[in-house]
PDB file of N, CA and C and ligand atoms in Angstrom:
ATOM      1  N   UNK A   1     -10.507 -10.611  31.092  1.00 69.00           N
ATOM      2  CA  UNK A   1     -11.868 -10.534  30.539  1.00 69.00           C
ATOM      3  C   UNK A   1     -11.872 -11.025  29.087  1.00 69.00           C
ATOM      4  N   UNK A   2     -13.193 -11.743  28.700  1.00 77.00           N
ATOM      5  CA  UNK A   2     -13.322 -12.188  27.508  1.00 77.00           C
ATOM      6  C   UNK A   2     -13.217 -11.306  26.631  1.00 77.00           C
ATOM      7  N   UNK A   3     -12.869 -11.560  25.592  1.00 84.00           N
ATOM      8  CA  UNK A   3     -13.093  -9.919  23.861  1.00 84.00           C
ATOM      9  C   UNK A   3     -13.861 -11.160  23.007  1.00 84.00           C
ATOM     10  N   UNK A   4     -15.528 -10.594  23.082  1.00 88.00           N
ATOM     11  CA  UNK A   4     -16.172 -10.457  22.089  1.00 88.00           C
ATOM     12  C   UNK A   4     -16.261 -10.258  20.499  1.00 88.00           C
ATOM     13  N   UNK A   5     -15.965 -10.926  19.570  1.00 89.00           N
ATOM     14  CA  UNK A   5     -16.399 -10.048  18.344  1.00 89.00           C
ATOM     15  C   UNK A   5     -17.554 -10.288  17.846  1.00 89.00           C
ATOM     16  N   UNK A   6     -18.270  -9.228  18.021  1.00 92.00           N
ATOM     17  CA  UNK A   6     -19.900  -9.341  17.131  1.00 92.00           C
ATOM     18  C   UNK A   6     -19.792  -8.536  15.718  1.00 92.00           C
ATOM     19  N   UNK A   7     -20.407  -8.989  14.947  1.00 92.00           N
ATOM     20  CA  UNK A   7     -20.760  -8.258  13.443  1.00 92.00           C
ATOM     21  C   UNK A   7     -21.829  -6.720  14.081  1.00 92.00           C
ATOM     22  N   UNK A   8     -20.936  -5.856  12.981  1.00 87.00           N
ATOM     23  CA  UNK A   8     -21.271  -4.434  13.198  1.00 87.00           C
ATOM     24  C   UNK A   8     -22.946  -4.346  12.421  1.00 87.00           C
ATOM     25  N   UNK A   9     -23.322  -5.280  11.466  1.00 86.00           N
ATOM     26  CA  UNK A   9     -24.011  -4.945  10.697  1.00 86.00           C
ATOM     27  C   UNK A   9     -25.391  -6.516  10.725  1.00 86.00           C
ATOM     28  N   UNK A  10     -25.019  -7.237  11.360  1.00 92.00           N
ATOM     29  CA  UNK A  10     -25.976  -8.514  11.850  1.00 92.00           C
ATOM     30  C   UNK A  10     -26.153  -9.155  13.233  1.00 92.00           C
ATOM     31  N   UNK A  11     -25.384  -8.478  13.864  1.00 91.00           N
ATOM     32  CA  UNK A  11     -24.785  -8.743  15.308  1.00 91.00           C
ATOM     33  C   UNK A  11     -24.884 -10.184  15.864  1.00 91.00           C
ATOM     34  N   UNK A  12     -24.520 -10.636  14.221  1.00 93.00           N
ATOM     35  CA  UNK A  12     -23.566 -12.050  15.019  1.00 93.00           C
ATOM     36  C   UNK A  12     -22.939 -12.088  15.519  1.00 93.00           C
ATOM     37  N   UNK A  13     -22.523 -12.899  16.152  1.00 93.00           N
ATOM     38  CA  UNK A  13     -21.329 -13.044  17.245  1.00 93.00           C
ATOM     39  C   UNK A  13     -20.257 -14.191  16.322  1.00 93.00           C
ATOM     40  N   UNK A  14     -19.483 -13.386  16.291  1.00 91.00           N
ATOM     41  CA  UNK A  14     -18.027 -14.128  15.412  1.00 91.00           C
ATOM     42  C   UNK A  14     -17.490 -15.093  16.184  1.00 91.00           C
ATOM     43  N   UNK A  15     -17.085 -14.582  17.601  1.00 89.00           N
ATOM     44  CA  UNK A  15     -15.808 -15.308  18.550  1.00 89.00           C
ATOM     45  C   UNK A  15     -15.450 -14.370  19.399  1.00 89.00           C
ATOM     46  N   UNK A  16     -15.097 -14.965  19.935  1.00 86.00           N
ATOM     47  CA  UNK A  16     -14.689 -14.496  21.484  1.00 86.00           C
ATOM     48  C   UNK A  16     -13.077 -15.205  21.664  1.00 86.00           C
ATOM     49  N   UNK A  17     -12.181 -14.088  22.291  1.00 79.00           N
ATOM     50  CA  UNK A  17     -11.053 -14.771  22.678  1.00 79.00           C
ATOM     51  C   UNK A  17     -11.288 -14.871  24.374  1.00 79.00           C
ATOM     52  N   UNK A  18     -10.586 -15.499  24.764  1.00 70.00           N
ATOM     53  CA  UNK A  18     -10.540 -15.867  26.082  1.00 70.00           C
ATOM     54  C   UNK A  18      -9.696 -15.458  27.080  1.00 70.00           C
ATOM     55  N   UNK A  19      -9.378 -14.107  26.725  1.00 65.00           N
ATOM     56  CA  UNK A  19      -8.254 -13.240  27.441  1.00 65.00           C
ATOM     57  C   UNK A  19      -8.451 -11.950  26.902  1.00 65.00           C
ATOM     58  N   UNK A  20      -8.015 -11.161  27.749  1.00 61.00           N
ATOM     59  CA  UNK A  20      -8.208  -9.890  27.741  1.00 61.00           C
ATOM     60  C   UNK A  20      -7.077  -9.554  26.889  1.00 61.00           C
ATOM     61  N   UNK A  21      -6.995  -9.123  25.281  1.00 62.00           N
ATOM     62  CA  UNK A  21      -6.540  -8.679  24.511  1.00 62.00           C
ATOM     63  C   UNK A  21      -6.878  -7.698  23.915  1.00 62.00           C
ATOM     64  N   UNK A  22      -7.238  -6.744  25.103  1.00 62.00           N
ATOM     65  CA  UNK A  22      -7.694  -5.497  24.269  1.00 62.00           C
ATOM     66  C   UNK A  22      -6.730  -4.713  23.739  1.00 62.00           C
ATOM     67  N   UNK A  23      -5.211  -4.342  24.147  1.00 68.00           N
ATOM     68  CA  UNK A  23      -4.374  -3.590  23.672  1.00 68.00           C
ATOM     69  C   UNK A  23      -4.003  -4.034  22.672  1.00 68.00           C
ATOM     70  N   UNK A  24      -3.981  -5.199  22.536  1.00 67.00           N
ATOM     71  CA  UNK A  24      -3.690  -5.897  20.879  1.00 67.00           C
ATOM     72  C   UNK A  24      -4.473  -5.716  19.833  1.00 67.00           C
ATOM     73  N   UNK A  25      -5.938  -5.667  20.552  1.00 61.00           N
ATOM     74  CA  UNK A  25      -7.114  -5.144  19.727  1.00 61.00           C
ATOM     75  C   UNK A  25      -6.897  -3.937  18.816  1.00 61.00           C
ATOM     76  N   UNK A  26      -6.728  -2.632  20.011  1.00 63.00           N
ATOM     77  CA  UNK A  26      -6.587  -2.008  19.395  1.00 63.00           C
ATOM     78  C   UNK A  26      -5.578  -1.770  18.573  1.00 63.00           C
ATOM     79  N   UNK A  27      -4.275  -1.911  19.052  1.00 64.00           N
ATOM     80  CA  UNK A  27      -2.963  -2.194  18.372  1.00 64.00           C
ATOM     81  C   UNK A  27      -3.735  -2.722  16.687  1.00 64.00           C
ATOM     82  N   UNK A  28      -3.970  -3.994  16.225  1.00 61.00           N
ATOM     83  CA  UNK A  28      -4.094  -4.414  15.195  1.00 61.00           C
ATOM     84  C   UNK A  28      -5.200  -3.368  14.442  1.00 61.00           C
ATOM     85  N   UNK A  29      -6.309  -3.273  15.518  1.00 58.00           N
ATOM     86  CA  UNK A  29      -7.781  -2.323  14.610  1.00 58.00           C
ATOM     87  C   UNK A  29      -7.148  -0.992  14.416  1.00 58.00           C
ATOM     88  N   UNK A  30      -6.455  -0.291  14.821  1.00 55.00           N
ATOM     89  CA  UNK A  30      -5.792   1.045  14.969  1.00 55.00           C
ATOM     90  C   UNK A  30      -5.462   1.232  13.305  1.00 55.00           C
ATOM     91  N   UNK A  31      -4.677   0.122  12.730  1.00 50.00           N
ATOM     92  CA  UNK A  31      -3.885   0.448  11.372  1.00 50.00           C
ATOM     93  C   UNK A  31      -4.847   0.267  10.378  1.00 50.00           C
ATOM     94  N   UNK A  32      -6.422  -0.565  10.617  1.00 55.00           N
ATOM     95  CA  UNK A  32      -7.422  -0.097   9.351  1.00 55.00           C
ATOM     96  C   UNK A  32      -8.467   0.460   9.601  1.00 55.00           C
ATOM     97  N   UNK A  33      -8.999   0.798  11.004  1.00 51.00           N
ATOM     98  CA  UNK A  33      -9.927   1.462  10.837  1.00 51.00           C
ATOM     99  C   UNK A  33     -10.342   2.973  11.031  1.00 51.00           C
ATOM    100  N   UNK A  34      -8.857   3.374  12.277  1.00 52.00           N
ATOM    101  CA  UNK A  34      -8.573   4.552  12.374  1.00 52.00           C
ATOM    102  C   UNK A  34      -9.167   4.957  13.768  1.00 52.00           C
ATOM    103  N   UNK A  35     -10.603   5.157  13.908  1.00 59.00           N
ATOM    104  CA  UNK A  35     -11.640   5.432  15.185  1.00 59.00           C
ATOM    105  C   UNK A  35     -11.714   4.140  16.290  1.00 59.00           C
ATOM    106  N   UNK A  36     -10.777   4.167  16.944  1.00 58.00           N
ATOM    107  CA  UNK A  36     -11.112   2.738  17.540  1.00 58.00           C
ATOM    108  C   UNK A  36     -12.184   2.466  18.371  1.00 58.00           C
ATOM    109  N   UNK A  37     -12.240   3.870  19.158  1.00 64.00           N
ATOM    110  CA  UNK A  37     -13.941   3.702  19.562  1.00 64.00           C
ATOM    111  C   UNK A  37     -14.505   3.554  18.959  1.00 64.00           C
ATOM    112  N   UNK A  38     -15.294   3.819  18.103  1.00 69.00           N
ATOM    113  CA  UNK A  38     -16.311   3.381  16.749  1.00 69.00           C
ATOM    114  C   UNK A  38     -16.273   1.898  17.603  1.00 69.00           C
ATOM    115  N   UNK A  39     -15.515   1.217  17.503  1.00 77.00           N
ATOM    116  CA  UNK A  39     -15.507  -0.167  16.948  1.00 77.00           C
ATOM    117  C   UNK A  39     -15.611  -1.583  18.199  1.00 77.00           C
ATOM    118  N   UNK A  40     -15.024  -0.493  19.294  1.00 81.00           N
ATOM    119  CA  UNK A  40     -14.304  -1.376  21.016  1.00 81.00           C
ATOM    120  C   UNK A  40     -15.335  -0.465  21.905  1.00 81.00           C
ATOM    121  N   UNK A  41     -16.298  -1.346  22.241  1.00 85.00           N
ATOM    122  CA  UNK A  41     -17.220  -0.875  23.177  1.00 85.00           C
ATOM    123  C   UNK A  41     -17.251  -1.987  24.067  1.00 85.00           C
ATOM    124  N   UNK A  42     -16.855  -0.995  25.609  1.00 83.00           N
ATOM    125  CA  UNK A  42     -16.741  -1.535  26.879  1.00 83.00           C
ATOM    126  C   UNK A  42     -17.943  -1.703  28.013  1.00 83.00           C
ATOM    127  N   UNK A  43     -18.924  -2.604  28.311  1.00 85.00           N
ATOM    128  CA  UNK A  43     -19.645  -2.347  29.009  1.00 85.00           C
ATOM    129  C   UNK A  43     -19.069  -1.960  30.934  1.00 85.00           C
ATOM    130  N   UNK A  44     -20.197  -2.110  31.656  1.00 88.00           N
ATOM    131  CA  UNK A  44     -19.951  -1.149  32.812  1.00 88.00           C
ATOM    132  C   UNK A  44     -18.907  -2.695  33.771  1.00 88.00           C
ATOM    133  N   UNK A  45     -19.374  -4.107  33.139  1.00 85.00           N
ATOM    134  CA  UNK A  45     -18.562  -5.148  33.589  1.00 85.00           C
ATOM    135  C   UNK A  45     -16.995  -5.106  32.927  1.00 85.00           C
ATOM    136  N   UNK A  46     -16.796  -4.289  32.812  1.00 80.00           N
ATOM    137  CA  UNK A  46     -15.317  -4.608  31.654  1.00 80.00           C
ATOM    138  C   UNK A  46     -15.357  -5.748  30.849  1.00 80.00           C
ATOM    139  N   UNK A  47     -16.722  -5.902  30.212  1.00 82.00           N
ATOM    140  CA  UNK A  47     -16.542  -6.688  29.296  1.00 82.00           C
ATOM    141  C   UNK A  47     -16.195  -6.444  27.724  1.00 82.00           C
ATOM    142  N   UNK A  48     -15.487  -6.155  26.667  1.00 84.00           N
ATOM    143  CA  UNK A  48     -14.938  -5.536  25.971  1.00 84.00           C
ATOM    144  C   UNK A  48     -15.819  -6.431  24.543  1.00 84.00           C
ATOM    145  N   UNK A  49     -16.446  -5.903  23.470  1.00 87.00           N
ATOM    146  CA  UNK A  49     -17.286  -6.248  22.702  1.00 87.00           C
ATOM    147  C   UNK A  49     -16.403  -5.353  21.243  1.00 87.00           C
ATOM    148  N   UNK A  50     -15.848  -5.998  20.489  1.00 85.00           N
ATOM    149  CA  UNK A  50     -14.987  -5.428  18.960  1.00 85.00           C
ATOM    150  C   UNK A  50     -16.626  -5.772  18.022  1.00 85.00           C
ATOM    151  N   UNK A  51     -16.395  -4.437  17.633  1.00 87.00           N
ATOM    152  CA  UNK A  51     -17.823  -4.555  16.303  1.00 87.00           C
ATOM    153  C   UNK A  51     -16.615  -4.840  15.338  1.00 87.00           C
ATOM    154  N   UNK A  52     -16.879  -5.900  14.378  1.00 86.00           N
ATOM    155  CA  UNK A  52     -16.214  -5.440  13.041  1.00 86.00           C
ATOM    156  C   UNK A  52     -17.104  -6.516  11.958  1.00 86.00           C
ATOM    157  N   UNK A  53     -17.041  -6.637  11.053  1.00 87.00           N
ATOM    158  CA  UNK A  53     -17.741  -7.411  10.455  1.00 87.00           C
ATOM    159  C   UNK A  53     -17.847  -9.186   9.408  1.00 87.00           C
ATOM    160  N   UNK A  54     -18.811  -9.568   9.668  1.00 91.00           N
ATOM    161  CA  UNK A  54     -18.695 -10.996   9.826  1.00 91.00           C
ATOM    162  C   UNK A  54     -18.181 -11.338   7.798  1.00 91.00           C
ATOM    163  N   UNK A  55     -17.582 -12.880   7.684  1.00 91.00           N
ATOM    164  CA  UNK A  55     -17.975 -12.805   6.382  1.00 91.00           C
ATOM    165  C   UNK A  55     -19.019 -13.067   5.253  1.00 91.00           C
ATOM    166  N   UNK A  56     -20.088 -12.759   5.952  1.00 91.00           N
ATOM    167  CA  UNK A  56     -21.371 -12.842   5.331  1.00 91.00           C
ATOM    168  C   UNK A  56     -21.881 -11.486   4.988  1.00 91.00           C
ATOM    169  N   UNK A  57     -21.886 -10.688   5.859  1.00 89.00           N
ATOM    170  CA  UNK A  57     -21.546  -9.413   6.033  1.00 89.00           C
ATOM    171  C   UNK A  57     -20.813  -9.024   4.825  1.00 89.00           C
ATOM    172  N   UNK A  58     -19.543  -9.080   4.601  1.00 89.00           N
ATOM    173  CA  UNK A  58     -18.397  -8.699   3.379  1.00 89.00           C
ATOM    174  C   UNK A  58     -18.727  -9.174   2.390  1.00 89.00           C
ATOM    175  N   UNK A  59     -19.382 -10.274   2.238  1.00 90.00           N
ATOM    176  CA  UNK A  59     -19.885 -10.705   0.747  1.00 90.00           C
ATOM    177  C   UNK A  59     -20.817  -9.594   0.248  1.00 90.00           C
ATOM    178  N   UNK A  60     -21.975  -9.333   1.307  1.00 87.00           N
ATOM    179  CA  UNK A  60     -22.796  -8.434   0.757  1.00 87.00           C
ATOM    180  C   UNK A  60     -22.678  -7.187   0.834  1.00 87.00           C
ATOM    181  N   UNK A  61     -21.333  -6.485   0.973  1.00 83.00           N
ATOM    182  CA  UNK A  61     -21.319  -5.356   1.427  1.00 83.00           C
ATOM    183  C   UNK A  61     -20.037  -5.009  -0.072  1.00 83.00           C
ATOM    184  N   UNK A  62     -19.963  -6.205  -0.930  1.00 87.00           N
ATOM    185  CA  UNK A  62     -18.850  -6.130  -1.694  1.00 87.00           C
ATOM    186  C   UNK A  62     -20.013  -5.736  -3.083  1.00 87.00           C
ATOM    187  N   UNK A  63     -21.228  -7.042  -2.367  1.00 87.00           N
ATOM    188  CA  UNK A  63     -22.372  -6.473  -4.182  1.00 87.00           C
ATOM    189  C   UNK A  63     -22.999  -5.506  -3.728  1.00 87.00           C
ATOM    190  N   UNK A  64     -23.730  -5.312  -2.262  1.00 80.00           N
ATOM    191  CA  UNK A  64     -24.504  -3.983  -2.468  1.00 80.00           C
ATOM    192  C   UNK A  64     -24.041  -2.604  -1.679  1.00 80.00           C
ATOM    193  N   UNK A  65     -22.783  -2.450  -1.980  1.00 74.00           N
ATOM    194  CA  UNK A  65     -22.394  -0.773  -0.798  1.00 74.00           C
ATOM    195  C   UNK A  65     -23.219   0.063  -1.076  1.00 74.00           C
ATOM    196  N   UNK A  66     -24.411  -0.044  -1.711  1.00 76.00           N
ATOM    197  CA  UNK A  66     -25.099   0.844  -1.376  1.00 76.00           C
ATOM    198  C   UNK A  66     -26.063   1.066   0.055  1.00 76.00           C
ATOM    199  N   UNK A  67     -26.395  -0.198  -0.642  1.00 67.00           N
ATOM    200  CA  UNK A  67     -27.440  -0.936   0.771  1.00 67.00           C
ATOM    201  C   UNK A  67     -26.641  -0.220   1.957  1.00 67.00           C
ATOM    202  N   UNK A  68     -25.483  -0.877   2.338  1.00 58.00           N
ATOM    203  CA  UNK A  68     -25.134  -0.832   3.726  1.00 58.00           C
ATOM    204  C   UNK A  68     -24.778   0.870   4.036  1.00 58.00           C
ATOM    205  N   UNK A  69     -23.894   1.425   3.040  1.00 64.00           N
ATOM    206  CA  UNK A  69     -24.361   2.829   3.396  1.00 64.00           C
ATOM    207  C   UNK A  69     -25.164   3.422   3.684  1.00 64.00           C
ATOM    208  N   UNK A  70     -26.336   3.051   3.270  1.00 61.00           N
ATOM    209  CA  UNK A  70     -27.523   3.555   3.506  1.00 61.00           C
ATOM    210  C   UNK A  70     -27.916   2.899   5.144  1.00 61.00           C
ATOM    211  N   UNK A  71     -27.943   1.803   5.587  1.00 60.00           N
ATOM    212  CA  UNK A  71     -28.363   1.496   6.500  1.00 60.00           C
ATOM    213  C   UNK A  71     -27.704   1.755   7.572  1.00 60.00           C
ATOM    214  N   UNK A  72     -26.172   2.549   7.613  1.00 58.00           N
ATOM    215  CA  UNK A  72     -25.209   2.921   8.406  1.00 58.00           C
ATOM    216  C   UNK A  72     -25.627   4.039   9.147  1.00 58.00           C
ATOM    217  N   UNK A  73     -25.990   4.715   7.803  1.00 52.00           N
ATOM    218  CA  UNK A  73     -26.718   6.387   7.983  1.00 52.00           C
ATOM    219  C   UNK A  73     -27.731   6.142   8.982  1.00 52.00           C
ATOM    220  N   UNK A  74     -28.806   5.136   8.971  1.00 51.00           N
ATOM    221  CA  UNK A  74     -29.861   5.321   9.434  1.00 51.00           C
ATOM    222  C   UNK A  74     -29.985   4.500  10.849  1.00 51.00           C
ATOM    223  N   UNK A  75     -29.146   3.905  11.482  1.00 50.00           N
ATOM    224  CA  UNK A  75     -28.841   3.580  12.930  1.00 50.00           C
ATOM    225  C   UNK A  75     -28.213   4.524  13.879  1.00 50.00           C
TER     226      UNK A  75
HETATM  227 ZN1   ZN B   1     -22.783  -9.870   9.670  1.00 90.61          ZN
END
């Protein structure tokens, strides 16, 4: 199955790998984000979708952490 990455916070779609690399997924997401559910959401197709965030996303999340805290809270 494909792995998805969409932005957690614009839900762009980053990329997609073309193989089912979810244990690697988590393997790699495990050492910074901690909650891996948070992040690896599986629909009912086993299609596997990684939220993490784009770099457009990180630019603005570097000038306004406020903003995005705030908008974290409120989804
Ligand atoms: Zn984004």
């Amino acid at each position: 199955m494909p792995v998805k990455y969409r932005c957690r916070h614009c839900e762009t779609e980053i990329g997609t790998l073309p193989f089912d690399a979810d244990d690697t997924i988590r393997k790699l997401h495990l050492f910074e984000v901690g909650e891996v559910d948070d992040y690896i959401e599986k629909n009912e197709r086993g299609d596997t979708t990684v939220h993490c965030i784009c770099e457009h996303c990180e630019d603005s999340l570097r000038q306004f952490p406020d903003y995005y805290a705030l908008k974290k809270w409120l989804q």
